[in-house]
Coordinates of C-alpha atoms in Angstrom, one line a residue:
Chain M
M27 CA 19.5 -69.8 -2.7
E28 CA 18.5 -67.0 -5.2
N29 CA 21.2 -64.5 -6.1
Y30 CA 19.1 -61.6 -5.0
K31 CA 18.4 -63.3 -1.7
V32 CA 22.1 -63.8 -1.1
I33 CA 23.1 -60.2 -1.6
I34 CA 21.1 -57.9 0.7
R35 CA 22.7 -54.5 0.0
P36 CA 26.1 -53.0 -0.8
L37 CA 27.6 -51.2 2.2
I38 CA 28.3 -47.7 0.7
T39 CA 30.2 -45.9 3.4
E40 CA 33.3 -43.7 3.5
K41 CA 35.4 -46.7 4.5
G42 CA 33.9 -49.0 1.9
M43 CA 34.4 -46.4 -0.8
H44 CA 38.0 -46.0 0.2
F45 CA 38.8 -49.7 0.1
A46 CA 36.9 -50.2 -3.1
N47 CA 38.9 -47.6 -4.9
A48 CA 42.2 -48.4 -3.3
T49 CA 42.3 -52.2 -3.2
G50 CA 39.2 -53.3 -5.1
A51 CA 37.5 -54.7 -2.0
Y52 CA 33.7 -54.2 -2.0
P53 CA 31.7 -54.7 1.2
F54 CA 28.2 -56.1 1.2
Q55 CA 25.6 -57.3 3.6
V56 CA 24.7 -60.8 2.7
H57 CA 22.2 -63.5 3.9
H58 CA 23.4 -64.9 7.2
R59 CA 23.3 -68.4 5.9
A60 CA 25.1 -67.7 2.6
N61 CA 28.6 -69.0 2.2
K62 CA 31.6 -67.5 0.3
A63 CA 30.9 -69.6 -2.9
E64 CA 27.3 -68.4 -3.0
V65 CA 28.3 -64.8 -2.5
K66 CA 31.0 -65.0 -5.2
Q67 CA 28.5 -66.5 -7.7
A68 CA 25.8 -64.0 -6.8
I69 CA 28.1 -61.0 -7.2
E70 CA 29.4 -62.3 -10.5
K71 CA 25.9 -62.8 -11.8
I72 CA 24.4 -59.5 -10.5
Y73 CA 27.2 -57.1 -11.3
N74 CA 28.7 -59.0 -14.2
V75 CA 32.2 -58.9 -12.7
K76 CA 35.0 -61.5 -11.9
V77 CA 35.5 -62.1 -8.2
Q78 CA 39.0 -63.0 -7.0
R79 CA 38.1 -64.0 -3.4
V80 CA 35.5 -63.4 -0.7
R81 CA 36.0 -62.8 3.0
T82 CA 33.0 -63.0 5.4
A83 CA 32.3 -61.9 8.9
N84 CA 29.4 -62.5 11.2
R85 CA 28.4 -59.3 12.9
K86 CA 26.6 -59.7 16.2
G87 CA 23.5 -57.6 16.9
K88 CA 24.0 -54.7 19.3
R89 CA 22.3 -54.5 22.7
R90 CA 19.5 -51.9 22.9
R91 CA 17.5 -50.7 25.8
K92 CA 14.1 -49.2 25.9
G93 CA 13.1 -48.3 29.4
R94 CA 13.5 -51.4 31.5
N95 CA 13.4 -53.7 28.5
Y96 CA 16.5 -55.0 26.8
G97 CA 16.7 -56.1 23.2
V98 CA 19.1 -56.9 20.5
T99 CA 19.4 -55.6 16.9
P100 CA 19.5 -58.5 14.5
S101 CA 22.8 -60.2 13.7
W102 CA 24.0 -60.0 10.1
K103 CA 26.7 -61.2 7.8
K104 CA 29.2 -59.0 6.1
A105 CA 31.1 -60.1 3.0
V106 CA 34.0 -58.3 1.5
V107 CA 34.4 -59.2 -2.1
Y108 CA 37.8 -58.8 -3.8
L109 CA 37.4 -58.2 -7.6
Q110 CA 40.0 -58.9 -10.3
S111 CA 41.9 -55.8 -11.1
D112 CA 40.1 -55.1 -14.4
Y113 CA 36.7 -55.0 -12.8
H114 CA 34.8 -52.4 -11.0
I115 CA 31.3 -52.1 -9.4
D116 CA 29.7 -48.8 -10.4
L117 CA 27.9 -48.2 -7.1
F118 CA 31.1 -47.3 -5.3
Chain Q
M24 CA 34.3 -17.7 -7.1
S25 CA 33.5 -14.1 -8.0
E26 CA 36.1 -14.1 -10.8
S27 CA 34.6 -17.3 -12.4
Q28 CA 31.1 -15.7 -12.1
Q29 CA 32.4 -12.7 -13.9
E30 CA 33.8 -14.9 -16.6
N31 CA 30.4 -16.6 -16.9
K32 CA 28.7 -13.3 -17.3
T33 CA 30.9 -12.2 -20.2
K34 CA 30.3 -15.5 -21.9
N35 CA 26.5 -15.2 -22.0
K36 CA 25.0 -14.1 -25.3
V37 CA 22.5 -11.3 -24.9
N38 CA 20.2 -9.9 -27.5
I39 CA 17.7 -7.0 -26.8
E40 CA 14.6 -6.3 -28.8
N41 CA 12.0 -3.6 -28.5
A42 CA 8.6 -5.0 -27.4
G43 CA 6.4 -2.0 -27.3
P44 CA 6.4 1.3 -25.4
C45 CA 8.9 1.2 -22.5
K46 CA 9.2 -2.5 -22.9
K47 CA 12.3 -4.6 -23.9
K48 CA 12.6 -8.2 -24.7
V49 CA 15.9 -9.7 -23.5
L50 CA 17.1 -13.0 -25.1
V51 CA 19.8 -14.7 -23.2
E52 CA 21.9 -17.8 -24.0
I53 CA 24.0 -19.4 -21.3
P54 CA 26.8 -21.6 -22.7
E55 CA 27.2 -25.2 -21.5
Q56 CA 30.6 -24.5 -19.9
S57 CA 29.2 -22.0 -17.5
I58 CA 26.2 -24.3 -16.7
K59 CA 28.8 -27.0 -15.7
E60 CA 30.8 -24.6 -13.6
T61 CA 27.8 -23.4 -11.6
A62 CA 26.7 -27.0 -11.1
D63 CA 30.2 -27.8 -9.8
Q64 CA 30.1 -24.9 -7.4
Q65 CA 26.7 -25.9 -6.3
Y66 CA 27.7 -29.5 -5.5
E67 CA 30.8 -28.3 -3.8
T68 CA 28.7 -26.2 -1.4
L69 CA 26.2 -29.0 -1.0
R70 CA 29.0 -31.5 -0.2
K71 CA 30.2 -29.2 2.7
E72 CA 26.7 -29.1 4.3
A73 CA 25.1 -32.5 3.3
V74 CA 24.8 -35.2 6.0
V75 CA 24.9 -38.7 4.4
P76 CA 24.8 -41.8 6.5
G77 CA 28.1 -43.7 6.4
F78 CA 30.1 -40.6 5.6
R79 CA 31.6 -37.7 7.6
K80 CA 30.5 -34.2 6.7
G81 CA 32.1 -33.0 3.4
R82 CA 33.3 -36.6 2.5
A83 CA 30.2 -37.8 0.5
P84 CA 31.0 -38.5 -3.2
R85 CA 29.3 -36.3 -5.8
R86 CA 27.6 -39.3 -7.4
L87 CA 25.9 -40.1 -4.2
L88 CA 24.9 -36.5 -3.7
E89 CA 23.5 -36.3 -7.3
K90 CA 21.4 -39.4 -6.5
R91 CA 20.1 -38.1 -3.2
F92 CA 19.7 -34.4 -3.8
G93 CA 19.7 -34.3 -7.7
K94 CA 16.2 -32.9 -8.3
E95 CA 16.4 -30.1 -5.7
N96 CA 19.9 -29.2 -6.6
L97 CA 19.1 -28.9 -10.3
K98 CA 16.4 -26.4 -9.4
K99 CA 18.9 -24.4 -7.4
I100 CA 21.4 -24.5 -10.2
K101 CA 18.7 -23.3 -12.7
L102 CA 17.6 -20.5 -10.4
T103 CA 21.1 -19.2 -9.8
L104 CA 21.9 -19.4 -13.5
L105 CA 18.8 -17.5 -14.5
A106 CA 19.1 -14.9 -11.8
D107 CA 22.8 -14.3 -12.5
A108 CA 22.3 -14.2 -16.3
S109 CA 19.3 -11.8 -16.1
D110 CA 21.0 -9.5 -13.6
S111 CA 24.2 -9.3 -15.7
A112 CA 22.2 -8.8 -18.9
I113 CA 20.4 -5.8 -17.3
K114 CA 23.5 -4.3 -15.8
D115 CA 25.8 -4.8 -18.8
N116 CA 23.3 -3.3 -21.2
E117 CA 22.5 -0.5 -18.8
L118 CA 18.7 -1.1 -18.9
D119 CA 17.0 1.3 -16.5
I120 CA 14.3 -1.1 -15.3
L121 CA 11.2 -0.1 -13.4
R122 CA 10.6 -3.4 -11.6
E123 CA 12.1 -6.8 -11.4
P124 CA 11.8 -8.9 -14.7
D125 CA 9.1 -11.4 -14.7
I126 CA 10.9 -14.6 -15.6
D127 CA 8.9 -17.8 -15.9
Y128 CA 11.3 -20.0 -13.7
E129 CA 9.1 -23.1 -13.7
N130 CA 8.7 -23.4 -17.4
I131 CA 12.4 -23.0 -18.3
E132 CA 14.2 -26.3 -18.2
L133 CA 17.8 -26.9 -17.8
P134 CA 19.0 -28.9 -20.8
D135 CA 21.2 -32.1 -20.3
K136 CA 23.5 -30.9 -23.0
G137 CA 24.0 -27.7 -24.8
P138 CA 23.3 -24.1 -23.9
L139 CA 20.4 -22.8 -21.9
K140 CA 18.2 -20.3 -23.8
F141 CA 15.6 -18.2 -22.3
D142 CA 13.9 -14.8 -22.7
F143 CA 12.1 -12.3 -20.5
E144 CA 10.4 -8.9 -20.8
V145 CA 11.3 -5.9 -18.7
E146 CA 9.7 -2.5 -18.4
V147 CA 12.2 0.4 -18.7
K148 CA 12.0 4.0 -17.9
P149 CA 10.7 6.1 -20.9
E150 CA 13.2 8.0 -22.9
F151 CA 12.3 11.6 -23.5
Q152 CA 13.7 15.1 -23.7
L153 CA 13.0 17.6 -20.9
P154 CA 12.0 21.1 -21.9
E155 CA 14.1 24.1 -20.9
L156 CA 14.4 24.1 -17.2
K157 CA 15.7 27.7 -16.7
E158 CA 13.4 30.7 -16.8
I159 CA 10.2 28.9 -16.8
P160 CA 7.5 31.5 -17.1
I161 CA 5.5 31.6 -13.9
E162 CA 2.9 34.0 -12.7
K163 CA 2.9 34.8 -9.0
P164 CA -0.5 36.0 -7.7
K165 CA -0.2 39.1 -5.6
L166 CA -2.3 38.2 -2.7
E167 CA -2.9 40.7 0.1
V168 CA -4.7 40.5 3.4
T169 CA -7.6 42.9 3.7
K170 CA -9.1 44.3 6.9
N171 CA -12.4 42.6 6.1
Q172 CA -10.6 39.2 6.1
I173 CA -9.0 39.9 9.4
E174 CA -12.4 40.9 11.0
R175 CA -14.0 37.8 9.5
E176 CA -11.2 35.5 10.8
I177 CA -11.6 37.0 14.3
E178 CA -15.3 36.6 14.2
Q179 CA -14.9 33.0 13.2
T180 CA -12.5 32.3 16.0
Q181 CA -14.9 34.0 18.4
K182 CA -17.6 31.6 17.2
W183 CA -15.4 28.6 17.5
S184 CA -14.6 29.3 21.1
G185 CA -18.2 30.4 21.8
I186 CA -20.6 28.7 24.3
W187 CA -24.0 27.2 23.8
T188 CA -26.2 29.2 26.1
P189 CA -29.9 28.8 26.9
K190 CA -32.2 31.3 25.0
E191 CA -34.3 33.7 27.1
D192 CA -37.2 34.0 24.7
G193 CA -36.8 30.3 23.8
K194 CA -37.8 30.5 20.2
I195 CA -35.9 28.4 17.8
E196 CA -34.0 30.0 15.0
V197 CA -31.5 28.8 12.3
D198 CA -28.1 27.8 13.7
D199 CA -29.5 27.2 17.1
Q200 CA -29.0 24.0 19.1
I201 CA -31.8 22.1 20.8
I202 CA -31.8 19.4 23.4
A203 CA -34.7 17.1 22.7
D204 CA -36.2 13.6 23.1
A205 CA -36.5 12.2 19.6
T206 CA -38.3 9.0 18.6
L207 CA -37.9 7.4 15.2
K208 CA -40.6 5.0 13.9
I209 CA -40.3 3.2 10.7
E210 CA -43.6 2.9 8.8
D211 CA -45.4 -0.4 9.1
I212 CA -43.1 -1.6 11.9
D213 CA -44.0 -1.4 15.6
K214 CA -40.5 -0.9 16.8
E215 CA -39.4 2.6 17.9
E216 CA -35.9 4.0 18.4
K217 CA -35.6 6.6 21.1
F218 CA -32.9 9.2 21.7
D219 CA -33.3 11.0 25.0
N220 CA -31.7 14.5 25.5
T221 CA -30.1 14.3 22.1
E222 CA -28.5 17.4 20.6
I223 CA -30.0 18.6 17.3
Y224 CA -28.5 21.5 15.3
I225 CA -31.0 23.6 13.4
R226 CA -29.8 23.7 9.8
K227 CA -31.3 23.3 6.4
N228 CA -30.1 19.7 6.2
G229 CA -29.9 18.7 9.8
Y230 CA -29.9 15.3 11.6
V231 CA -32.3 13.8 14.1
G232 CA -30.3 10.9 15.6
P233 CA -28.7 9.3 12.6
I234 CA -31.5 10.3 10.1
P235 CA -30.9 13.2 7.8
V236 CA -33.9 15.6 7.7
E237 CA -34.3 18.1 4.9
N238 CA -35.6 21.6 5.8
L239 CA -35.2 20.9 9.5
D240 CA -34.9 24.6 10.1
K241 CA -38.4 25.2 8.6
I242 CA -39.9 22.4 10.7
L243 CA -38.5 23.6 14.0
K244 CA -38.3 27.4 13.4
G245 CA -40.3 29.3 16.0
A246 CA -40.9 26.3 18.3
K247 CA -40.3 26.6 22.0
A248 CA -39.2 24.3 24.8
G249 CA -41.9 21.9 25.6
D250 CA -43.3 21.8 22.1
L251 CA -43.7 18.6 20.2
K252 CA -43.0 18.6 16.5
Q253 CA -43.6 15.7 14.1
T254 CA -42.6 15.0 10.5
T255 CA -42.0 12.0 8.2
V256 CA -38.9 11.6 6.2
E257 CA -38.1 9.3 3.3
V258 CA -34.7 7.8 4.0
P259 CA -32.5 7.5 0.9
K260 CA -31.7 4.0 -0.5
T261 CA -28.0 4.6 0.0
F262 CA -28.4 5.1 3.8
F263 CA -25.7 3.4 5.9
K264 CA -28.2 1.7 8.4
E265 CA -29.9 -1.1 6.6
E266 CA -33.1 -1.0 8.8
Y267 CA -33.9 2.6 7.6
R268 CA -32.8 2.2 4.0
G269 CA -35.4 3.4 1.5
K270 CA -38.2 3.6 4.2
K271 CA -40.5 6.2 5.5
V272 CA -39.6 7.2 9.0
G273 CA -41.9 9.1 11.4
I274 CA -40.0 11.5 13.5
S275 CA -41.3 13.2 16.6
I276 CA -39.2 15.7 18.5
K277 CA -40.0 16.9 22.0
I278 CA -38.0 20.0 22.6
N279 CA -36.5 20.2 26.1
D280 CA -34.2 23.1 25.8
V281 CA -33.2 25.8 23.2
K282 CA -29.7 27.1 23.0
Y283 CA -27.8 29.6 20.8
L284 CA -24.1 30.0 20.2
K285 CA -22.8 32.9 22.1
P286 CA -19.6 34.0 20.5
A287 CA -16.7 34.4 22.9
L288 CA -16.0 38.0 24.0
L289 CA -12.8 39.7 23.1
D290 CA -11.8 39.8 26.8
E291 CA -8.5 39.0 28.6
N292 CA -9.1 35.3 28.6
F293 CA -9.7 35.2 24.9
L294 CA -6.6 37.3 24.2
K295 CA -4.5 35.2 26.6
R296 CA -5.4 32.1 24.6
F297 CA -3.7 33.6 21.6
G298 CA -0.7 34.8 23.7
V299 CA -1.4 38.5 23.1
E300 CA -2.2 41.5 25.4
N301 CA -4.6 43.6 23.4
E302 CA -6.8 43.6 20.3
K303 CA -4.2 45.4 18.2
Q304 CA -1.7 42.6 18.8
L305 CA -4.4 40.0 18.1
R306 CA -5.2 41.7 14.7
Q307 CA -1.4 41.7 13.9
K308 CA -1.2 38.0 14.8
V309 CA -4.2 37.1 12.7
E310 CA -2.8 39.2 9.8
E311 CA 0.5 37.3 10.0
S312 CA -1.2 33.9 10.0
L313 CA -3.5 35.0 7.1
N314 CA -0.4 36.3 5.3
D315 CA 1.3 32.9 5.7
R316 CA -1.8 31.2 4.4
L317 CA -1.9 33.4 1.3
Q318 CA 1.8 32.9 0.7
Q319 CA 1.3 29.2 0.9
Q320 CA -1.6 29.5 -1.5
A321 CA 0.6 31.5 -3.9
R322 CA 3.4 29.0 -3.6
N323 CA 0.9 26.2 -4.4
Q324 CA -0.3 28.0 -7.5
M325 CA 3.2 28.5 -8.7
R326 CA 4.0 24.9 -8.1
D327 CA 0.9 23.9 -10.1
Q328 CA 2.2 26.1 -13.0
I329 CA 5.5 24.3 -12.9
Y330 CA 3.8 20.9 -13.1
K331 CA 1.6 22.2 -16.0
Y332 CA 4.6 23.5 -17.9
M333 CA 6.4 20.3 -17.5
L334 CA 3.4 18.1 -18.5
D335 CA 2.5 20.3 -21.5
N336 CA 6.1 20.4 -22.8
T337 CA 7.0 16.7 -22.6
N338 CA 5.6 13.9 -24.7
F339 CA 6.3 10.2 -24.2
D340 CA 4.7 6.8 -24.0
L341 CA 4.1 5.4 -20.6
P342 CA 4.7 1.8 -19.5
M343 CA 1.1 0.6 -19.7
D344 CA 1.4 -2.4 -17.3
I345 CA 2.7 -0.1 -14.5
V346 CA 0.0 2.5 -15.3
A347 CA -2.6 -0.3 -15.1
D348 CA -1.2 -1.4 -11.7
Q349 CA -1.2 2.2 -10.4
A350 CA -4.8 2.7 -11.7
N351 CA -5.8 -0.5 -10.0
S352 CA -4.3 0.5 -6.7
I353 CA -6.1 3.9 -6.9
L354 CA -9.3 2.1 -7.7
Q355 CA -8.9 -0.3 -4.8
R356 CA -8.3 2.7 -2.4
Q357 CA -11.5 4.3 -3.7
Y358 CA -13.4 1.1 -3.3
A359 CA -12.3 0.7 0.3
N360 CA -13.3 4.3 1.0
L361 CA -16.7 3.8 -0.5
L362 CA -17.2 0.6 1.6
R363 CA -16.0 2.5 4.7
Q364 CA -18.7 5.2 4.0
G365 CA -21.3 2.5 4.4
L366 CA -22.6 2.4 0.9
P367 CA -24.3 -0.9 -0.1
Q368 CA -22.5 -3.2 -2.5
E369 CA -24.7 -2.4 -5.6
Q370 CA -24.2 1.3 -5.1
V371 CA -20.4 0.8 -4.7
N372 CA -20.3 -1.2 -8.0
E373 CA -22.2 1.5 -9.8
N374 CA -19.8 4.1 -8.6
M375 CA -16.8 1.9 -9.4
E376 CA -17.7 1.9 -13.1
K377 CA -17.6 5.7 -13.1
L378 CA -14.4 5.7 -11.1
H379 CA -12.7 3.2 -13.4
A380 CA -12.1 5.8 -16.2
S381 CA -11.0 8.6 -13.9
S382 CA -8.5 6.4 -12.0
E383 CA -6.7 5.4 -15.2
E384 CA -6.4 9.1 -16.2
Q385 CA -5.2 9.9 -12.6
A386 CA -2.6 7.1 -12.8
K387 CA -1.3 8.3 -16.1
Q388 CA -0.9 11.8 -14.7
Q389 CA 0.9 10.5 -11.6
M390 CA 3.3 8.3 -13.6
K391 CA 4.1 11.1 -16.0
T392 CA 4.9 13.5 -13.3
F393 CA 7.0 10.9 -11.5
F394 CA 9.1 10.2 -14.6
I395 CA 9.5 13.9 -15.3
I396 CA 10.5 14.8 -11.8
D397 CA 12.9 11.8 -11.8
K398 CA 14.6 13.1 -14.9
V399 CA 14.7 16.6 -13.5
A400 CA 16.4 15.4 -10.3
E401 CA 18.9 13.5 -12.4
K402 CA 19.6 16.5 -14.7
L403 CA 19.9 19.0 -11.8
D404 CA 21.8 16.5 -9.7
I405 CA 19.4 16.7 -6.8
N406 CA 19.9 14.1 -4.1
V407 CA 18.2 13.7 -0.8
T408 CA 20.5 13.0 2.2
D409 CA 19.4 11.0 5.3
E410 CA 19.8 14.2 7.4
E411 CA 17.3 16.1 5.2
I412 CA 14.8 13.3 5.5
N413 CA 15.3 13.2 9.3
G414 CA 14.7 16.9 9.4
Q415 CA 11.5 16.6 7.4
I416 CA 10.3 13.7 9.6
A417 CA 11.1 15.8 12.7
Q418 CA 8.9 18.6 11.3
A419 CA 6.1 16.2 10.5
A420 CA 6.4 14.6 14.0
M421 CA 6.2 18.1 15.6
Q422 CA 3.0 18.8 13.7
R423 CA 1.5 15.5 14.8
G424 CA 2.8 15.7 18.4
Q425 CA 4.8 12.5 18.0
R426 CA 8.4 11.6 18.6
P427 CA 10.5 11.7 15.4
E428 CA 12.1 8.3 16.0
K429 CA 8.7 6.7 16.5
L430 CA 7.3 8.3 13.3
R431 CA 10.3 7.2 11.3
E432 CA 9.9 3.6 12.6
Q433 CA 6.2 3.7 11.7
M434 CA 7.0 4.9 8.2
A435 CA 9.6 2.2 7.7
Q436 CA 7.2 -0.4 8.9
N437 CA 4.3 0.6 6.7
G438 CA 6.6 1.2 3.7
S439 CA 5.8 4.9 3.3
L440 CA 9.4 6.0 3.9
G441 CA 10.3 5.5 0.3
Q442 CA 7.3 7.5 -0.8
F443 CA 8.3 10.2 1.7
K444 CA 11.9 10.3 0.2
L445 CA 10.4 10.8 -3.2
Q446 CA 8.2 13.6 -1.9
V447 CA 11.2 15.4 -0.4
R448 CA 13.1 15.0 -3.6
E449 CA 10.1 16.3 -5.6
D450 CA 9.8 19.4 -3.3
K451 CA 13.5 20.1 -3.8
C452 CA 13.2 19.8 -7.5
I453 CA 10.3 22.2 -7.6
A454 CA 12.1 24.7 -5.3
K455 CA 15.1 24.6 -7.6
L456 CA 13.0 25.1 -10.7
L457 CA 11.2 28.0 -9.0
D458 CA 14.6 29.6 -8.1
S459 CA 15.5 29.8 -11.7
A460 CA 12.0 30.6 -13.0
K461 CA 11.0 33.8 -14.6
I462 CA 8.4 35.1 -12.1
T463 CA 6.0 37.9 -13.0
K464 CA 3.7 39.3 -10.4
V465 CA 0.1 39.3 -11.4
K466 CA -3.0 40.5 -9.6
P467 CA -5.4 37.6 -8.9
K468 CA -8.4 38.0 -11.2
K469 CA -10.8 35.1 -10.9
K470 CA -10.9 34.8 -7.1
T471 CA -11.4 38.5 -6.4
A472 CA -14.2 38.6 -9.0
K473 CA -15.8 35.7 -7.2
K474 CA -15.5 37.4 -3.9
K475 CA -16.9 40.6 -5.3
T476 CA -19.9 38.8 -6.8
K477 CA -20.3 37.1 -3.5
K478 CA -20.2 40.3 -1.7
K479 CA -22.7 41.8 -4.1
T480 CA -24.9 38.8 -4.0
E481 CA -24.7 38.4 -0.2
P482 CA -26.9 41.4 0.7
K483 CA -29.5 40.4 -1.9
P484 CA -30.7 37.3 -0.1
S485 CA -30.8 39.2 3.2
E486 CA -33.0 41.8 1.4
K487 CA -35.1 39.1 0.0
T488 CA -35.5 37.5 3.3
K489 CA -36.4 40.8 4.9
K490 CA -39.1 41.2 2.2
T491 CA -40.4 37.7 2.7
K492 CA -40.4 38.3 6.4
K493 CA -42.4 41.5 5.9
K494 CA -44.7 39.6 3.6
T495 CA -45.2 36.8 6.1
T496 CA -45.8 39.2 9.0
K497 CA -48.4 41.1 6.9
K498 CA -50.1 37.8 6.0
K499 CA -50.0 36.8 9.6
K500 CA -51.6 40.0 10.7
K501 CA -54.4 39.6 8.1
F502 CA -54.9 36.0 9.2
N503 CA -55.1 37.1 12.9
K504 CA -57.6 39.9 12.0
I505 CA -59.8 37.4 10.2
T506 CA -59.7 34.9 13.0
K507 CA -60.4 37.6 15.6
K508 CA -63.5 38.7 13.6
K509 CA -64.7 35.1 13.3
N510 CA -64.3 34.6 17.0
K511 CA -66.2 37.8 17.8
K512 CA -69.1 36.7 15.5
E513 CA -69.2 33.3 17.2
T514 CA -69.3 34.8 20.7
Q515 CA -72.1 37.3 19.6
K516 CA -74.2 34.3 18.3

């Protein structure tokens, strides 16, 4: 899988910013089929940093209702990337 | 915040140059430090208000804000910097500006590094020396009410409250009124316009319907009810109704009734209307009102003398841009007036060329008096309080029969309240100058001379008219004799 297909977007939120600055853990939305190794490789290539470890979590889509019809928002995969202490991603 | 802003103001480098009469060029340099400080303040306020997804209010990081709102915020920073800097430059250097400086906000760019340099031009009040304000030589015309004037005034009021009454002999004379059926027919067009039972006043330049008719008195003089009179008139090219403009119009007038103005009698009803009991009291009242009018006239003449003295004894250059604006507004007012009068566009344009020169002169005069009065008010420490203005407004409202609060509201809405304040201040200035003026009483010369000549000339035309009347009657008699002789001969044959 291509690196840019693996990493969908960085999750820039108040919580994400806090953990990025405090513990060096950067959250991303990644391809739902991507594994930890692919994420690590993609992040290292794209942001030119060294990744210590990756934690992933599958987020289930939320239920939504429109009138009498029910639907679900798409499920997605979250990856929290821990960088080595000397590195930093400038987005956060 | 206010302290830091003050610090910024002191840091700005300001240089002022002369840029013509009543014009200054202000060059300002805002240092990089104060640009940074204002940017920080701006982002701090933005942070408190901005809603960014993923962040609570006031928690979004500056980098994100710069990315999202950078362009808009830079504009704001630039505007606040320019406004603060120009304001402080004007205040610190005590420039007495006439209107807000014209700063080209769009073309000034905020530099990434280094100070922000910009310049602007402002129009300032002219600097000049006032002449001596005490003991201004003023001539007060000694105006007195004469018996003749009183009689004339009473006659006039009698005429005004007179009634149009039908004439017994029915012959039309000058200043009569007729009720007639008039028809207007434009030459070469079949259409006719009819006016039934319309009122026509017999004057030299009278009107039949909307059409002005020259020598109407001559045309209708001597006619009676039931007569039909016809004439053709060439309507001027400047006439307000397009259909008649520049055309020959045939007018036929069928006289239905002839009336003359019967002046009101000096009876009880007439006296009651003026709130008096007898003729003596009426004369007194008329004398008082005439006296007031003359006093006002004298006051106006003295006022004009003050203006003339001030204008003649001060010399300074006027801010030309403001004079041009003022002239333009005068010209626009005149243009609107001409259009309202119903003149065609070409005629209005012709008039405008003539008015252009006069409006500029008028504007210069107005601006000069404004600056002089302004300086006089400053020198004599004349201020107008709200109570004074309210009093003046109440007076004006009384005259118009309106409620003072409503008039004040109206004035505030249409923006004439400021002008009214200036007018009150001007009046106070003139009154104070008149108080300290050296007034000498003088007999009015020109006006009395005119009146005398009028009086002398007045009887002349009446004599002439008498003579002409006599001549015409003689001619008529001769003509009648000849026609009678002719008729006799014919009957004998």
